[in-house]
């Protein structure tokens, strides 16, 4: 899985840097933008010993500002959820949810026709939770790498698609509801994310 992720990002990087040799960037300097996107989140490893997470839904809302025509900064707010099963048993034990708050920078160094590819890097936090009360994953540090593109259908409205990988690795505290005994274990819920949606750019008031 990790090898597959690396291959996908290598292809995305080649796509992005190929187009940087083309025409200039889309005119977004001084403009603010709002994006609303949905998609899927695929975990890149088992959550914990004996546990695996299923592919789940992902929702993203981001706000951004064009510092220049090629550089934007913003905040990405993401929510995702995964069913968790025991490996080999196919029995649901609950659902893992994550809300991520990720400030990011976005490099938009190319345009070809109405298409503007970009690459982005974000650093923030993951607020993790679990549907079973006695299983408590910790809040974790996150790094997000992504590549995508805006396809402008009007000067201000764009269709957006993005492929990214988000780090989410920490610990979980699990307690026996009968004895009260607790154990701490690894909690690995890093994921490959695919998002599709809309972005709207508007001039500042």
Short mmCIF file of C-alpha atoms in Angstrom, two decimals:
data_model
loop_
_atom_site.label_atom_id
_atom_site.label_comp_id
_atom_site.label_asym_id
_atom_site.label_seq_id
_atom_site.Cartn_x
_atom_site.Cartn_y
_atom_site.Cartn_z
CA UNK A 1 0.00 0.00 0.00
CA UNK A 2 2.76 2.48 0.92
CA UNK A 3 4.51 1.72 -2.38
CA UNK A 4 1.24 2.40 -4.24
CA UNK A 5 0.84 5.74 -2.43
CA UNK A 6 4.37 6.79 -3.32
CA UNK A 7 3.77 5.87 -6.97
CA UNK A 8 0.57 7.93 -7.08
CA UNK A 9 2.31 10.98 -5.64
CA UNK A 10 5.21 10.57 -8.06
CA UNK A 11 2.78 10.57 -10.98
CA UNK A 12 0.97 13.61 -9.54
CA UNK A 13 4.27 15.47 -9.14
CA UNK A 14 5.27 14.73 -12.72
CA UNK A 15 1.88 15.96 -13.92
CA UNK A 16 2.21 19.18 -11.94
CA UNK A 17 5.77 20.03 -12.93
CA UNK A 18 5.13 19.21 -16.58
CA UNK A 19 2.51 21.92 -16.71
CA UNK A 20 4.69 24.47 -14.92
CA UNK A 21 6.50 24.86 -18.22
CA UNK A 22 3.27 26.02 -19.85
CA UNK A 23 1.36 29.30 -19.59
CA UNK A 24 1.18 31.50 -16.49
CA UNK A 25 -0.94 30.90 -13.43
CA UNK A 26 -4.64 31.69 -13.09
CA UNK A 27 -5.29 35.24 -11.88
CA UNK A 28 -6.15 34.74 -8.18
CA UNK A 29 -3.94 37.40 -6.58
CA UNK A 30 -5.98 39.33 -4.01
CA UNK A 31 -8.92 36.93 -4.27
CA UNK A 32 -10.39 34.81 -1.50
CA UNK A 33 -11.81 31.37 -2.19
CA UNK A 34 -14.13 28.82 -0.63
CA UNK A 35 -14.09 25.13 -1.49
CA UNK A 36 -16.66 22.44 -0.71
CA UNK A 37 -15.67 18.90 -1.57
CA UNK A 38 -16.54 15.29 -0.84
CA UNK A 39 -14.86 11.98 -1.48
CA UNK A 40 -13.38 8.85 0.01
CA UNK A 41 -10.63 8.08 2.51
CA UNK A 42 -8.58 4.87 2.22
CA UNK A 43 -6.43 3.91 5.21
CA UNK A 44 -2.81 3.17 4.31
CA UNK A 45 -2.24 0.66 7.15
CA UNK A 46 -4.03 -1.35 9.84
CA UNK A 47 -5.37 0.87 12.64
CA UNK A 48 -3.97 -1.27 15.46
CA UNK A 49 -2.89 -4.84 16.18
CA UNK A 50 -5.74 -7.08 15.00
CA UNK A 51 -7.88 -4.17 13.75
CA UNK A 52 -8.48 -2.77 10.27
CA UNK A 53 -10.45 0.21 9.03
CA UNK A 54 -12.70 0.25 5.99
CA UNK A 55 -12.74 2.90 3.28
CA UNK A 56 -14.97 5.71 4.48
CA UNK A 57 -16.56 9.04 3.53
CA UNK A 58 -14.61 12.29 3.58
CA UNK A 59 -15.89 15.88 3.59
CA UNK A 60 -13.66 18.93 3.18
CA UNK A 61 -14.36 22.65 3.50
CA UNK A 62 -11.49 25.02 2.84
CA UNK A 63 -10.93 28.75 2.69
CA UNK A 64 -7.95 30.25 0.92
CA UNK A 65 -6.44 33.54 -0.16
CA UNK A 66 -4.35 34.28 -3.24
CA UNK A 67 -1.19 35.93 -1.90
CA UNK A 68 0.11 35.96 -5.48
CA UNK A 69 -1.04 34.33 -8.68
CA UNK A 70 1.07 31.27 -7.88
CA UNK A 71 0.89 31.08 -4.07
CA UNK A 72 -2.19 30.70 -1.88
CA UNK A 73 -2.56 30.13 1.86
CA UNK A 74 -5.60 28.82 3.67
CA UNK A 75 -7.28 26.48 6.14
CA UNK A 76 -8.68 23.04 5.33
CA UNK A 77 -11.31 21.51 7.65
CA UNK A 78 -11.85 17.80 7.04
CA UNK A 79 -14.12 15.14 8.51
CA UNK A 80 -13.80 11.43 7.86
CA UNK A 81 -15.20 8.21 9.31
CA UNK A 82 -14.15 4.56 9.08
CA UNK A 83 -15.81 1.36 10.23
CA UNK A 84 -13.37 -0.69 12.32
CA UNK A 85 -13.33 -4.49 12.21
CA UNK A 86 -11.34 -7.31 13.77
CA UNK A 87 -9.02 -8.78 11.13
CA UNK A 88 -10.20 -12.21 10.01
CA UNK A 89 -13.45 -12.01 11.97
CA UNK A 90 -15.38 -9.46 9.89
CA UNK A 91 -17.11 -8.08 12.97
CA UNK A 92 -17.69 -4.36 13.44
CA UNK A 93 -16.43 -3.03 16.77
CA UNK A 94 -17.26 0.63 16.13
CA UNK A 95 -16.50 3.66 14.02
CA UNK A 96 -13.42 5.87 14.07
CA UNK A 97 -13.99 9.54 13.24
CA UNK A 98 -11.50 12.35 12.67
CA UNK A 99 -11.87 16.11 12.37
CA UNK A 100 -8.70 17.68 10.93
CA UNK A 101 -7.76 21.37 11.08
CA UNK A 102 -4.97 21.98 8.58
CA UNK A 103 -3.46 25.36 7.65
CA UNK A 104 -1.84 24.95 4.23
CA UNK A 105 0.14 26.56 1.45
CA UNK A 106 -0.73 25.91 -2.19
CA UNK A 107 1.57 26.37 -5.16
CA UNK A 108 -0.26 27.15 -8.40
CA UNK A 109 2.54 27.59 -10.90
CA UNK A 110 0.79 26.65 -14.13
CA UNK A 111 -2.24 27.04 -16.36
CA UNK A 112 -3.24 25.28 -19.54
CA UNK A 113 -6.51 26.47 -20.97
CA UNK A 114 -9.04 26.48 -18.11
CA UNK A 115 -7.06 23.94 -16.08
CA UNK A 116 -4.80 25.02 -13.21
CA UNK A 117 -2.86 22.21 -11.46
CA UNK A 118 -1.49 22.76 -7.96
CA UNK A 119 0.50 21.13 -5.18
CA UNK A 120 -0.11 21.79 -1.49
CA UNK A 121 1.42 21.15 1.93
CA UNK A 122 -0.44 21.46 5.23
CA UNK A 123 0.46 21.04 8.90
CA UNK A 124 -2.16 20.86 11.64
CA UNK A 125 -4.00 18.59 14.09
CA UNK A 126 -6.31 15.57 13.95
CA UNK A 127 -9.06 15.41 16.59
CA UNK A 128 -9.81 11.68 16.81
CA UNK A 129 -12.77 9.94 18.41
CA UNK A 130 -14.37 6.49 18.56
CA UNK A 131 -18.00 5.44 18.80
CA UNK A 132 -17.32 3.15 21.80
CA UNK A 133 -16.97 5.16 25.02
CA UNK A 134 -14.14 3.15 26.56
CA UNK A 135 -11.87 3.52 23.48
CA UNK A 136 -10.26 6.95 23.39
CA UNK A 137 -7.74 7.84 20.64
CA UNK A 138 -5.58 10.89 21.26
CA UNK A 139 -5.43 14.11 19.26
CA UNK A 140 -2.48 13.90 16.87
CA UNK A 141 -0.18 16.07 14.78
CA UNK A 142 -0.77 15.90 11.03
CA UNK A 143 1.06 16.62 7.80
CA UNK A 144 -0.88 16.57 4.54
CA UNK A 145 0.59 16.35 1.04
CA UNK A 146 -1.72 16.82 -1.94
CA UNK A 147 -1.88 17.49 -5.64
CA UNK A 148 -4.91 18.55 -7.61
CA UNK A 149 -6.41 20.86 -10.19
CA UNK A 150 -9.04 23.53 -10.63
CA UNK A 151 -10.97 23.55 -13.91
CA UNK A 152 -12.52 27.00 -14.31
CA UNK A 153 -16.01 26.93 -15.83
CA UNK A 154 -16.32 30.70 -15.24
CA UNK A 155 -13.63 33.24 -14.23
CA UNK A 156 -14.59 32.66 -10.56
CA UNK A 157 -16.06 29.13 -10.34
CA UNK A 158 -13.96 25.99 -10.68
CA UNK A 159 -14.49 22.26 -10.58
CA UNK A 160 -11.89 20.81 -8.22
CA UNK A 161 -10.27 17.40 -7.87
CA UNK A 162 -7.52 16.51 -5.39
CA UNK A 163 -5.52 13.45 -4.33
CA UNK A 164 -3.71 13.63 -1.01
CA UNK A 165 -2.16 11.71 1.87
CA UNK A 166 -2.65 12.72 5.51
CA UNK A 167 -0.59 11.60 8.50
CA UNK A 168 -2.60 10.46 11.54
CA UNK A 169 -0.58 8.29 13.92
CA UNK A 170 -0.69 8.28 17.71
CA UNK A 171 -1.95 6.23 20.63
CA UNK A 172 -5.29 5.00 21.94
CA UNK A 173 -6.38 4.31 25.51
CA UNK A 174 -8.78 1.36 25.82
CA UNK A 175 -10.42 0.34 29.09
CA UNK A 176 -12.29 -2.82 30.11
CA UNK A 177 -15.79 -1.69 31.15
CA UNK A 178 -16.07 -4.53 33.69
CA UNK A 179 -12.69 -4.49 35.43
CA UNK A 180 -11.66 -0.90 34.75
CA UNK A 181 -8.24 -2.04 33.53
CA UNK A 182 -6.80 0.15 30.75
CA UNK A 183 -4.13 -0.38 28.12
CA UNK A 184 -2.41 1.98 25.70
CA UNK A 185 -1.68 0.90 22.12
CA UNK A 186 -0.72 2.41 18.77
CA UNK A 187 -3.48 4.09 16.73
CA UNK A 188 -2.59 4.43 13.05
CA UNK A 189 -5.21 5.98 10.83
CA UNK A 190 -3.19 7.77 8.13
CA UNK A 191 -5.08 7.80 4.86
CA UNK A 192 -5.00 8.36 1.12
CA UNK A 193 -7.80 10.79 0.24
CA UNK A 194 -9.60 11.55 -3.02
CA UNK A 195 -11.77 14.69 -3.14
CA UNK A 196 -14.08 16.20 -5.77
CA UNK A 197 -16.14 19.37 -5.59
CA UNK A 198 -16.33 23.10 -6.28
CA UNK A 199 -14.26 26.17 -5.52
CA UNK A 200 -15.48 29.73 -5.80
CA UNK A 201 -13.11 32.72 -5.88
CA UNK A 202 -14.26 36.26 -5.13
CA UNK A 203 -12.63 39.65 -4.79
CA UNK A 204 -12.10 41.03 -1.30
CA UNK A 205 -14.50 43.72 -0.19
#
